[in-house]
Coordinates of C-alpha atoms and ligand atoms in Angstrom, one line a residue:
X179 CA -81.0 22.5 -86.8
X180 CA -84.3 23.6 -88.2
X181 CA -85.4 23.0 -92.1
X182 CA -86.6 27.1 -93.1
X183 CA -88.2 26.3 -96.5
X184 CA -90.7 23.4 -95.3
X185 CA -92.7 26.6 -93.4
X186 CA -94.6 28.7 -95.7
X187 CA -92.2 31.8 -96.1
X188 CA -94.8 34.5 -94.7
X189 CA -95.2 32.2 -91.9
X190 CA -91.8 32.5 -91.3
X191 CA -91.4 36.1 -91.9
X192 CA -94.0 37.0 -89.3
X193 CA -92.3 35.1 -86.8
X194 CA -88.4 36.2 -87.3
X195 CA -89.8 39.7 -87.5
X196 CA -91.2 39.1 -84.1
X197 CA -87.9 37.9 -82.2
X198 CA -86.8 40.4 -80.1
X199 CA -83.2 40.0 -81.5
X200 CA -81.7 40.8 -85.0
X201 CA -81.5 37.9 -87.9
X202 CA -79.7 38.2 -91.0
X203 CA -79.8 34.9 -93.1
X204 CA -77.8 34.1 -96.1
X205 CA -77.8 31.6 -98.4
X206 CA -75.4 31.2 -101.4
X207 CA -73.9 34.3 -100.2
X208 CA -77.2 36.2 -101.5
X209 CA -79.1 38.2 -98.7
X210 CA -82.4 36.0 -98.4
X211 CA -84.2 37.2 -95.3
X212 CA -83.1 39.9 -92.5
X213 CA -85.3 41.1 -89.9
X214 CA -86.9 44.8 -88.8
X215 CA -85.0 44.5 -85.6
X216 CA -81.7 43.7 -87.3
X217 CA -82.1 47.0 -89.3
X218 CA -82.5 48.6 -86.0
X219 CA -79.8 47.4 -84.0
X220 CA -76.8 48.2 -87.2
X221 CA -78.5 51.6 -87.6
X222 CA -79.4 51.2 -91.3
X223 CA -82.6 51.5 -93.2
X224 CA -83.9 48.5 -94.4
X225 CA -82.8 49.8 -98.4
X226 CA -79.5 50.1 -97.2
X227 CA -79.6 46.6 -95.5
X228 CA -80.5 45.1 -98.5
X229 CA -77.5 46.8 -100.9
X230 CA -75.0 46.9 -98.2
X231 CA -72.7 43.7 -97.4
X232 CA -72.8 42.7 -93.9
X233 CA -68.8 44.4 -93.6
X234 CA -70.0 47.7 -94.5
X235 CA -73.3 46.4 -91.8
X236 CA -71.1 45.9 -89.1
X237 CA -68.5 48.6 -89.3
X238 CA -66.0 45.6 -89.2
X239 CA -62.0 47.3 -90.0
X240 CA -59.8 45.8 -92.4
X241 CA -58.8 43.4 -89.9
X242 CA -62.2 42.4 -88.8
X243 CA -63.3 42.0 -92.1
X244 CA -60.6 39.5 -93.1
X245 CA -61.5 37.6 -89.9
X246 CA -65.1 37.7 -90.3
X247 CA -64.5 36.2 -93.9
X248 CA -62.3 33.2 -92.6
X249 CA -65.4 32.9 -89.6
X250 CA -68.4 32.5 -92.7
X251 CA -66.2 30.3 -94.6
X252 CA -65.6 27.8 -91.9
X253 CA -69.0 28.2 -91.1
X254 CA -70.3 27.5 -95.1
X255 CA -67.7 25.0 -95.2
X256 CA -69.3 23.0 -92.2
X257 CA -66.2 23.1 -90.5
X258 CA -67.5 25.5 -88.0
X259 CA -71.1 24.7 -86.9
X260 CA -71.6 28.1 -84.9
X261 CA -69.5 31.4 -83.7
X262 CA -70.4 33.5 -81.3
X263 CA -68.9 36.8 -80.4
X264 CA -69.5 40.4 -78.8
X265 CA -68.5 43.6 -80.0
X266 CA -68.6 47.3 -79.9
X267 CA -70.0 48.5 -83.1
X268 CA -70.6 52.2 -84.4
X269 CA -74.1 53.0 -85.9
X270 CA -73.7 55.4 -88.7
X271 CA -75.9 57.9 -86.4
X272 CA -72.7 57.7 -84.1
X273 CA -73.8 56.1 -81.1
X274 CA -71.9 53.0 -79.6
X275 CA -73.7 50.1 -78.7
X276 CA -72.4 46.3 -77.9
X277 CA -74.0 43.8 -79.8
X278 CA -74.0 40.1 -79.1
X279 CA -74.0 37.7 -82.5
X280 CA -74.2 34.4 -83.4
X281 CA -73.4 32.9 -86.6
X282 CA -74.4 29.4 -87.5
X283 CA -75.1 27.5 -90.2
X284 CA -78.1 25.7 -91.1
X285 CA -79.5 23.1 -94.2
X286 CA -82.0 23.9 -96.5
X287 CA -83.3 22.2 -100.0
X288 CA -80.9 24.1 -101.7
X289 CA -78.0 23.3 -99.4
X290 CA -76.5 25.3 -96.9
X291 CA -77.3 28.2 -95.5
X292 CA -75.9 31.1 -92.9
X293 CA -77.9 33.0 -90.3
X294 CA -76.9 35.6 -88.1
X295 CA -78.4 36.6 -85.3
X296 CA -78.0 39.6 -83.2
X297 CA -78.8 41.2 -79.4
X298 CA -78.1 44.2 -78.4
X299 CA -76.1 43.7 -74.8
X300 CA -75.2 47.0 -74.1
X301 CA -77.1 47.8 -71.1
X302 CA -76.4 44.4 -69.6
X303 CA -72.6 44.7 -70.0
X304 CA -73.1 48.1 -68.8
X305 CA -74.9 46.9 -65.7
X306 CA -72.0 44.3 -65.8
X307 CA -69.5 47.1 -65.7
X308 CA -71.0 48.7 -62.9
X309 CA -70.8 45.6 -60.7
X310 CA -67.8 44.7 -61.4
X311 CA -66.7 47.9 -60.3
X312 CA -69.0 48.1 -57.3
X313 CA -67.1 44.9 -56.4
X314 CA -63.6 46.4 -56.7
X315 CA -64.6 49.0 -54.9
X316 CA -66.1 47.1 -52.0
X317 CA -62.9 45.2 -52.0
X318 CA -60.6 48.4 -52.5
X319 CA -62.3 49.9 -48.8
X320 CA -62.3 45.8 -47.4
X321 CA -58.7 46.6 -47.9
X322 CA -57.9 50.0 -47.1
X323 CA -59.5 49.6 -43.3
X324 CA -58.3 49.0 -40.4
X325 CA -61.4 47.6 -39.0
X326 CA -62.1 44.3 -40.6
X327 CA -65.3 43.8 -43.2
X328 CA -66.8 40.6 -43.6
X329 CA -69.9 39.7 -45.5
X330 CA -71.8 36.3 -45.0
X331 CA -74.9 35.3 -46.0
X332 CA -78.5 34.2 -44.9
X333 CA -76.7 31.0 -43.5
X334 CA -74.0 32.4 -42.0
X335 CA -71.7 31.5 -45.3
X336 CA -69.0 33.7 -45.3
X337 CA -68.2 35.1 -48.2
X338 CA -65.6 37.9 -48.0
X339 CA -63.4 38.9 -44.9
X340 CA -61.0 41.5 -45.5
X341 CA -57.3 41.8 -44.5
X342 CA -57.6 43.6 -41.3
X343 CA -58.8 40.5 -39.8
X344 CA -55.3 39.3 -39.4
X345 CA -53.8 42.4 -37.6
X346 CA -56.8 42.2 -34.9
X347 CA -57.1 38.8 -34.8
X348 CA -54.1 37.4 -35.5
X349 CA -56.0 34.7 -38.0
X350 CA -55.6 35.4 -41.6
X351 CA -58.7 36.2 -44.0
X352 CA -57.8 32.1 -45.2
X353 CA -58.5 30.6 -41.9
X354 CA -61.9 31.8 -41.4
X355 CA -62.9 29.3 -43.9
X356 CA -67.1 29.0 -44.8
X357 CA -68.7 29.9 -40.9
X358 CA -67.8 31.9 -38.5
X359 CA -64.8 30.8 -36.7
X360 CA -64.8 28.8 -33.2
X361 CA -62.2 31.8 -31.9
X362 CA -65.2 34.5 -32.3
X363 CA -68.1 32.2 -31.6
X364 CA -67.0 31.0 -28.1
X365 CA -66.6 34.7 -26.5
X366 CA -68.9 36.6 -24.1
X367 CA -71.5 38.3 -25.9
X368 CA -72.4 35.9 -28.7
X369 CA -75.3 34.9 -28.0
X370 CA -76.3 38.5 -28.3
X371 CA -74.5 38.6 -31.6
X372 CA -76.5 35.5 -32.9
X373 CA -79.3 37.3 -32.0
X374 CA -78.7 40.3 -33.9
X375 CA -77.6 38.8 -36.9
X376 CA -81.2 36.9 -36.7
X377 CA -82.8 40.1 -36.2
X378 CA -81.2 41.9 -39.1
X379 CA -82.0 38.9 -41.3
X380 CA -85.5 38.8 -40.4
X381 CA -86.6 42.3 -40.2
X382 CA -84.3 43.5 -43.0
X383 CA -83.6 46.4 -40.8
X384 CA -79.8 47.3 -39.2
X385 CA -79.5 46.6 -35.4
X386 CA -77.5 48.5 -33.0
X387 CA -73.8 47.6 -32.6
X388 CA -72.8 45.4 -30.1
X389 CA -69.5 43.9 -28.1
X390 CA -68.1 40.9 -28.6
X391 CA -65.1 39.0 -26.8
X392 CA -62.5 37.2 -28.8
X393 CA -59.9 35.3 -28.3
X394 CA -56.6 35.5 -30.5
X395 CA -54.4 33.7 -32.1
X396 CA -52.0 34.5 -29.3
X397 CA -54.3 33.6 -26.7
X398 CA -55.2 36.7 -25.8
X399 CA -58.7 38.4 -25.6
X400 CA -59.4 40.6 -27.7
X401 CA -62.6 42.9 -27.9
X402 CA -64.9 44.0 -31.1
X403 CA -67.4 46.4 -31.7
X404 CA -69.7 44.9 -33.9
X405 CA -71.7 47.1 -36.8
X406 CA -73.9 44.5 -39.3
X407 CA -76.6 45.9 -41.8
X408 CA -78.5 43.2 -44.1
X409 CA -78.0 43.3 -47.9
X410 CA -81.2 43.1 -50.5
X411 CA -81.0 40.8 -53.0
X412 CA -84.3 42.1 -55.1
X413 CA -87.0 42.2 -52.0
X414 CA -85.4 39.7 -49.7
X415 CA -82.4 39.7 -47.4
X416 CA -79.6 38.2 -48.6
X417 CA -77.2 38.6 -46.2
X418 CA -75.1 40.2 -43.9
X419 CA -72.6 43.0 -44.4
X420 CA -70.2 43.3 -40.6
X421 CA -67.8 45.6 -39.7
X422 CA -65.7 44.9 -36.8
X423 CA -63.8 47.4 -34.9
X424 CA -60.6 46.3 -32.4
X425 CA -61.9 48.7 -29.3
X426 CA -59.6 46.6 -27.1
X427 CA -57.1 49.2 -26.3
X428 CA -60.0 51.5 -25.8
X429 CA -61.9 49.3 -23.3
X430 CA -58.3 48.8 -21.4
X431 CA -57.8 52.5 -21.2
X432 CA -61.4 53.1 -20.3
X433 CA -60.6 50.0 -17.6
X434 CA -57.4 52.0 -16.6
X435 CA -59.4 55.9 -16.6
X436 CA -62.1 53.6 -14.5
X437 CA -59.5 52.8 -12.0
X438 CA -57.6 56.1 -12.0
X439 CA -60.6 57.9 -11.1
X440 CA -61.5 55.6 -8.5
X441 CA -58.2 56.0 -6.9
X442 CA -58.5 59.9 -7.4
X443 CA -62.2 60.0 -5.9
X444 CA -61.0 58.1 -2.9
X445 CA -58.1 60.5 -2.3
X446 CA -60.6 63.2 -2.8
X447 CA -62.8 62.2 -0.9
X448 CA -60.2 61.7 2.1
X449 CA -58.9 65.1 1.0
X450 CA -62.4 66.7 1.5
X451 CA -62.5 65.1 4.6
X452 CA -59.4 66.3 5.8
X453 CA -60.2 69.8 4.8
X454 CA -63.4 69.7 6.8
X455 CA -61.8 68.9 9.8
X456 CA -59.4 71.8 9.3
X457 CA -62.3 74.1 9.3
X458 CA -63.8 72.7 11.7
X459 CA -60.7 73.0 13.8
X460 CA -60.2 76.5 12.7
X461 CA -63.7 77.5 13.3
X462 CA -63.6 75.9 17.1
X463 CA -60.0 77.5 18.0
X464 CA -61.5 81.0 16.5
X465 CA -64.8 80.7 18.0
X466 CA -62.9 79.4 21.6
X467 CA -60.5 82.2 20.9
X468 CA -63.1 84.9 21.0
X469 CA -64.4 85.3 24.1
X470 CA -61.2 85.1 26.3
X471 CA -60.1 87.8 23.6
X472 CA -62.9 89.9 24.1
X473 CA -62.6 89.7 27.9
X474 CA -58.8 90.3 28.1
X475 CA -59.4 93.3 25.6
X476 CA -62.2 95.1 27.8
X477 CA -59.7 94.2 31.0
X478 CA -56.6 96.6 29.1
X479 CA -59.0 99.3 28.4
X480 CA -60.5 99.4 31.7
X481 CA -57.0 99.0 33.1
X482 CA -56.0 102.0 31.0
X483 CA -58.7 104.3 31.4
X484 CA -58.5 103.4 35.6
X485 CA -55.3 103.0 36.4
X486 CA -53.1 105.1 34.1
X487 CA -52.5 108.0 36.3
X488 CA -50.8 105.1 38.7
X489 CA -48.5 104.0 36.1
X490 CA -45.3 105.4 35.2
X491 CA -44.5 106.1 31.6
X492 CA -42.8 102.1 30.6
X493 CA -45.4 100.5 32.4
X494 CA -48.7 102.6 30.6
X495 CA -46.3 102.0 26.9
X496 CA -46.4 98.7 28.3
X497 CA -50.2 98.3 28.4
X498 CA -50.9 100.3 25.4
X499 CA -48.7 97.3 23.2
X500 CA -50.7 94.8 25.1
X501 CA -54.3 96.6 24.4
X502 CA -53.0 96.9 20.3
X503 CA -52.2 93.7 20.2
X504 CA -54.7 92.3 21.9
X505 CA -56.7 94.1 19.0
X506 CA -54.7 93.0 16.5
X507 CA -55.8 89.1 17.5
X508 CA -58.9 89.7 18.2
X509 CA -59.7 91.3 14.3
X510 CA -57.5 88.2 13.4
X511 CA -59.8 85.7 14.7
X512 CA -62.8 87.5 13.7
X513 CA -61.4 87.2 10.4
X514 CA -60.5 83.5 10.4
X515 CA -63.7 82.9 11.9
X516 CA -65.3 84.8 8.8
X517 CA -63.5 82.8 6.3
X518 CA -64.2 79.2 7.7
X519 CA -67.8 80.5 8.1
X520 CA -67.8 80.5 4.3
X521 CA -69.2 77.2 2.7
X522 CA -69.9 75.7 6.3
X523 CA -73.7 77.2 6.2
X524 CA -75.5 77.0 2.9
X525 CA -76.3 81.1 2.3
X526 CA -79.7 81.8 0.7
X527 CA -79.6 82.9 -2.8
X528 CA -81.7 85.1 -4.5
X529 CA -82.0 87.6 -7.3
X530 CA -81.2 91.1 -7.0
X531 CA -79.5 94.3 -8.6
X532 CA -76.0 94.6 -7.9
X533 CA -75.9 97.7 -7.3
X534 CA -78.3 97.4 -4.3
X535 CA -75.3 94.9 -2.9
X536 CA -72.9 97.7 -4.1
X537 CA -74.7 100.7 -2.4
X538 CA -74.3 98.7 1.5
X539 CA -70.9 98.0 0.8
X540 CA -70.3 101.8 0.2
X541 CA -72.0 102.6 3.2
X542 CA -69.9 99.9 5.2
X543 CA -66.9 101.6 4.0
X544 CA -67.9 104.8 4.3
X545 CA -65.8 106.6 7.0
X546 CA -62.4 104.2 5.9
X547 CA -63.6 105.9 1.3
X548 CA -63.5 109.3 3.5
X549 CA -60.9 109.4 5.3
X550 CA -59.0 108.1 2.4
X551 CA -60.4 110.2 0.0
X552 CA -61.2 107.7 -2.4
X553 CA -63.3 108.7 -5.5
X554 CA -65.5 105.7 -6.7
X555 CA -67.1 105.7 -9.9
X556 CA -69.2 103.3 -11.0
X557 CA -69.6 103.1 -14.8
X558 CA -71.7 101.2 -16.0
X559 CA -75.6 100.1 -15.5
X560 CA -75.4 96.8 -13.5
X561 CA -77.9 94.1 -13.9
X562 CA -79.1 91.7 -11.3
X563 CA -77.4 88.4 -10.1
X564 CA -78.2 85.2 -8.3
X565 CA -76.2 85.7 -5.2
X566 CA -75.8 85.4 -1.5
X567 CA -76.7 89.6 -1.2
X568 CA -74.9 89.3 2.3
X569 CA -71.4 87.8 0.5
X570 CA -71.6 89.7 -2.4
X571 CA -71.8 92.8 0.0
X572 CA -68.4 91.4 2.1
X573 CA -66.8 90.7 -1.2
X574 CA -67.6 94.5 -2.6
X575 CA -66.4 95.6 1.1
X576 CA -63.1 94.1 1.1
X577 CA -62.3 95.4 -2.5
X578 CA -63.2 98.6 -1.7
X579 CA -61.4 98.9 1.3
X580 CA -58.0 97.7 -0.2
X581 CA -58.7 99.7 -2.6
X582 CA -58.8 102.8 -0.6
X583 CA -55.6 100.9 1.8
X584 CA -53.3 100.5 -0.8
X585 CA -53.8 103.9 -2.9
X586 CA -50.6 105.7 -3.6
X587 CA -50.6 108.8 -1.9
X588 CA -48.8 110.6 -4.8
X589 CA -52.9 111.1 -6.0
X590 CA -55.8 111.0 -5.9
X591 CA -56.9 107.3 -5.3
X592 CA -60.0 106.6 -7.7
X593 CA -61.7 103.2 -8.1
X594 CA -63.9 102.5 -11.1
X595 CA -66.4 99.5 -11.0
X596 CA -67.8 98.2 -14.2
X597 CA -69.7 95.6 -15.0
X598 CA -70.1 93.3 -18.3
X599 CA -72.6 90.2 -19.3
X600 CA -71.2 87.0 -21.1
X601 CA -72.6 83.8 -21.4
X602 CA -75.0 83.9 -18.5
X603 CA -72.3 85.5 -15.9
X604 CA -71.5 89.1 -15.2
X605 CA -67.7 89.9 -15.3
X606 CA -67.4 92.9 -12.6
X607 CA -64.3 94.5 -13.0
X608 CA -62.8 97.0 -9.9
X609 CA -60.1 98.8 -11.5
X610 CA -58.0 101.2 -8.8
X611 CA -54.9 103.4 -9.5
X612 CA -53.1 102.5 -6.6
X613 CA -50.0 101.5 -5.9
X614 CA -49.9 97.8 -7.7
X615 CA -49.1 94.5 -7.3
X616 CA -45.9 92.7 -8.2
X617 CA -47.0 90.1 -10.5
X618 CA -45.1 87.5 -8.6
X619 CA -47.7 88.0 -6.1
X620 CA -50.8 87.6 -8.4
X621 CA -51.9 84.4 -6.7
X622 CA -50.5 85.0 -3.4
X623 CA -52.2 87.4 -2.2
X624 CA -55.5 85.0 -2.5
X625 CA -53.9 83.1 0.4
X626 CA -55.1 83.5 3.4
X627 CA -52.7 85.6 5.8
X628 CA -50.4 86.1 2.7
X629 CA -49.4 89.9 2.7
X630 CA -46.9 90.3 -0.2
X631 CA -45.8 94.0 -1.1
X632 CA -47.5 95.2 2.3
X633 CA -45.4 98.0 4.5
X634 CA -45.5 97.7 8.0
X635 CA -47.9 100.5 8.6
X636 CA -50.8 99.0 6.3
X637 CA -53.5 97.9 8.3
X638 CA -55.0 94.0 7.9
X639 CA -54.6 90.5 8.6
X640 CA -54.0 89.2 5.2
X641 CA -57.7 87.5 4.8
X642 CA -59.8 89.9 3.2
X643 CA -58.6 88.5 -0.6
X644 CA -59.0 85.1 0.9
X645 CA -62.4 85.6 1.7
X646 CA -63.4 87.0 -1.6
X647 CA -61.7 83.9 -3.4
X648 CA -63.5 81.9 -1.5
X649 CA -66.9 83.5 -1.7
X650 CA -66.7 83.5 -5.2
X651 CA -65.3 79.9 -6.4
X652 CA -67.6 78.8 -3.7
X653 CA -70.7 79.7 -6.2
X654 CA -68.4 78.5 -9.5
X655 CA -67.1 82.1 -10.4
X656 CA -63.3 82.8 -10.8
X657 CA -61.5 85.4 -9.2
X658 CA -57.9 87.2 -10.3
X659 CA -56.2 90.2 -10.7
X660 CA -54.2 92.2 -13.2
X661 CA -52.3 94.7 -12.3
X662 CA -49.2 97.0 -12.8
X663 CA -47.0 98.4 -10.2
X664 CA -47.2 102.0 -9.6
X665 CA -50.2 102.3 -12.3
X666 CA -53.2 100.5 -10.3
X667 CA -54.4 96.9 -10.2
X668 CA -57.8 95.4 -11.4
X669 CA -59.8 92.7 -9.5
X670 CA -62.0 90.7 -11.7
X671 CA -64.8 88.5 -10.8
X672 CA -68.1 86.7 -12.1
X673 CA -70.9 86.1 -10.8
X674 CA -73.9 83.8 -12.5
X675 CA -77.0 85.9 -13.8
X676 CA -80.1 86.3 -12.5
X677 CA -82.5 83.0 -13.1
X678 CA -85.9 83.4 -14.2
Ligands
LIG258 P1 -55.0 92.6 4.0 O1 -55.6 93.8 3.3 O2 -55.6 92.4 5.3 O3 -53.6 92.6 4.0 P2 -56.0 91.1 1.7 O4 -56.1 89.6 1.6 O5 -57.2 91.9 1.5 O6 -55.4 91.3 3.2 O7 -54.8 91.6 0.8 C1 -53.6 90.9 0.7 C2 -52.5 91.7 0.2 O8 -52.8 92.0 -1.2 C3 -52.5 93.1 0.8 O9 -51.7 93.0 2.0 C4 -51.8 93.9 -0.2 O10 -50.4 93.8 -0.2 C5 -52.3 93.3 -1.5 N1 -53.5 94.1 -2.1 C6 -54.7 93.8 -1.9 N2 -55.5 94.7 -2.6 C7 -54.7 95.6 -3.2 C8 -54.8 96.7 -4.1 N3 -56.0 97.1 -4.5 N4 -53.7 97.4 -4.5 C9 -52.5 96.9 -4.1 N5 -52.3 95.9 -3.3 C10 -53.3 95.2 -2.9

């Protein structure tokens, strides 16, 4: 309680009019001081401050008025030393602003008086508003998540865990009381956590997630990826924000991947081995294969050439099978021993224009494209590769040649070679218009000494295709055919670009 009169009034003028909020004092129900800042913050001139009553001030409705009344009686009365309250109020100029007031009552020579005081709260509720939302929010995604939030602060005091807690843990938001709970402290990988958390704390700055080990309610472990970033209060740190992920069916199935591809690296690995010693195998027999054949092949000849005129007609038939046959093996193990050649030596890349590769292959095939009258056309301007020239040669050779072995004799066999670039690789198509492939047969034919759809007079050993499959997957290309019977078939390959 303060005694107004006993200062001189300009005294006291000076200093009300200074105070950063709005007074309005009364006294016998006649206006006897009000401040500049009051004026302001109801929205009236002063003029109007002085003629208006404080109702009509305020903006109060019917029913705020008849409250107010009963509030400044009390007050007069001395049955109510103060009141305070906060309210919207509307400025005549329109705008909405929350004032906070205070009425109270006060002596004074002449008896009682009333002073109001005003402030002007509306940025702080504002503010308020804003937090309280914030929070909700923050609580809103705490809850919504399946990975658990937890906030604590510079002491480790937790302060908010959300729900999803329970479902990873098993422990509900309740038990994880003020610290961090023995069930999360005792795991692997805590001590790195600690250290973190210190980190972020002391540099302000987020660290990168780490792993920790838990063990559950249920006993079992359990296993967290762990994101924390420090919240500001002003300048400093106050705390931790955490976000805990469950990765523990992730690890397992990383654990059981880990394991599965161990398994399939080992089988692998025996596989490769296995297939090495096939070749190997295959490469011996065929290589021990050759020279008998070779020998036992110039023997027939020279036995036919010799000796014919002493045979009669079943014996020379005779040794004409034997000599065919003998031919027949002998371009059968030159073949195999072709094929298991391929990937046993490393060939020598290097660049070079595919059509230079083409050109010897034509050549190679030159008298079987005669005889057979095939027409090639090659239609488009090739670029170069990075090859083996001498197995991009053979695989041009045995393309052409089937080409020209399986034409339909109903016309003319034509074989056009084309050429495309995508995404560092050339796509070289061979498209003939012979007699087709049953697309049962599609892969087949890749195999070695697979012949699908041959007739008995068609020359080969059913490696050629093998070969090329080989050649080409060897260097990471792919290899197939479309084709349509009785319209032609189309080999595609790829081949990589030439490097720089
Ligand atoms: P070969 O020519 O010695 O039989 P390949 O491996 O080169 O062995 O071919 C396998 C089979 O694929 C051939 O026997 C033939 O039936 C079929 N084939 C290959 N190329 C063609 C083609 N251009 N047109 C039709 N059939 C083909």
């Amino acid at each position: 309680m303060f005694e107004l009169p006993k200062l001189p009034f300009n005294k006291l003028e000076a200093i009300l009019n200074s105070l950063p909020g709005g007074v309005y004092v009364l006294q016998n129900d006649q206006v006897l001081f009000f401040n500049k800042t009051f004026c302001e913050l109801v929205g009236f001139p002063e003029e109007e401050v002085r003629n208006n009553n404080l109702d009509d001030l305020l903006n109060l409705t019917p029913h705020g008025r008849e409250n107010a009344r009963e509030i400044y009686k009390k007050v007069q009365a001395g049955e109510l030393e103060e009141h305070v309250w906060d309210n919207p109020l509307i400025r005549p100029d329109g705008e909405t602003v929350i004032l906070w007031g205070r009425v109270s009552r006060f002596e004074c020579v002449d008896g009682f008086g009333v002073m109001i005081t005003l402030q002007d709260i509306t940025r702080r509720r504002s503010a308020e508003k804003e937090a309280e939302e914030q929070a909700r929010m923050f609580r809103l995604i705490g809850e919504s998540s399946s990975d658990f939030i937890y906030v604590h602060d510079r002491k480790s005091r937790i302060t908010y865990v959300s729900p999803a807690v329970e479902k990873i843990s098993g422990y509900p938001p309740e038990e994880w009381g003020q610290t961090v709970p023995k069930w999360v402290v005792e795991g692997p990988g805590m001590e790195h956590a600690r250290e973190a958390t210190r980190l972020a704390i002391q540099t302000g700055k987020k660290q990168p997630a780490y792993t920790v080990q838990i063990k559950r309610k249920n006993g079992t472990p359990g296993w967290l990826e762990v994101n924390e970033a420090p919240y500001l209060s002003g300048e400093e740190v106050a705390g931790i924000v955490g976000v805990g992920r469950d990765i523990t069916d992730r690890l397992q199935t990383e654990e059981e991947l880990k394991a599965l591809n161990k398994k399939l690296e080992i089988r692998n690995r025996s596989l490769t081995q296995a297939n090495q010693e096939m070749e190997a195998f295959i490469y011996t027999v065929s290589h021990d294969l050759k020279a008998p054949l070779v020998t036992l092949h110039g023997m027939t000849d020279r036995l036919i050439s010799k000796s014919s005129d002493k045979l009669d007609d079943r014996e020379k038939h005779y040794l004409e099978r034997i000599s065919v046959n003998v031919t027949r093996l002998e371009d059968l193990v030159l073949d195999l021993l072709k094929l298991s050649r391929i990937g046993r030596i490393e060939d020598s890349k290097e660049n070079f224009e595919i059509t230079d590769s083409l050109r010897e292959s034509l050549d190679e095939a030159d008298e079987l494209i005669r005889t057979s009258g095939l027409k090639i056309e090659v239609d488009s301007v090739m670029g170069m590769t990075h090859f083996s020239s001498k197995r991009l040669r053979q695989v041009f050779t045995n393309l052409i040649t089937n080409a020209a072995k399986y034409s339909d004799p109903q016309r003319q066999p034509v074989l056009k070679i084309s050429a495309i670039e995508k995404d560092g690789w050339w796509h070289i198509e061979m498209r003939d218009n012979g007699r087709g492939i049953d697309p049962k047969f599609h892969e087949k034919i890749f195999q070695a000494f697979q012949r699908p759809g041959s007739l008995k007079s068609d020359e080969g050993t059913g490696i050629g295709l093998a070969v090329v499959k080989r050649i080409i997957e060897f260097n990471e290309g792919r290899v197939w055919v479309t084709s349509e019977q009785g319209i032609g078939s189309v080999f595609h390959f790829t081949i990589p670009k030439a490097v720089n």
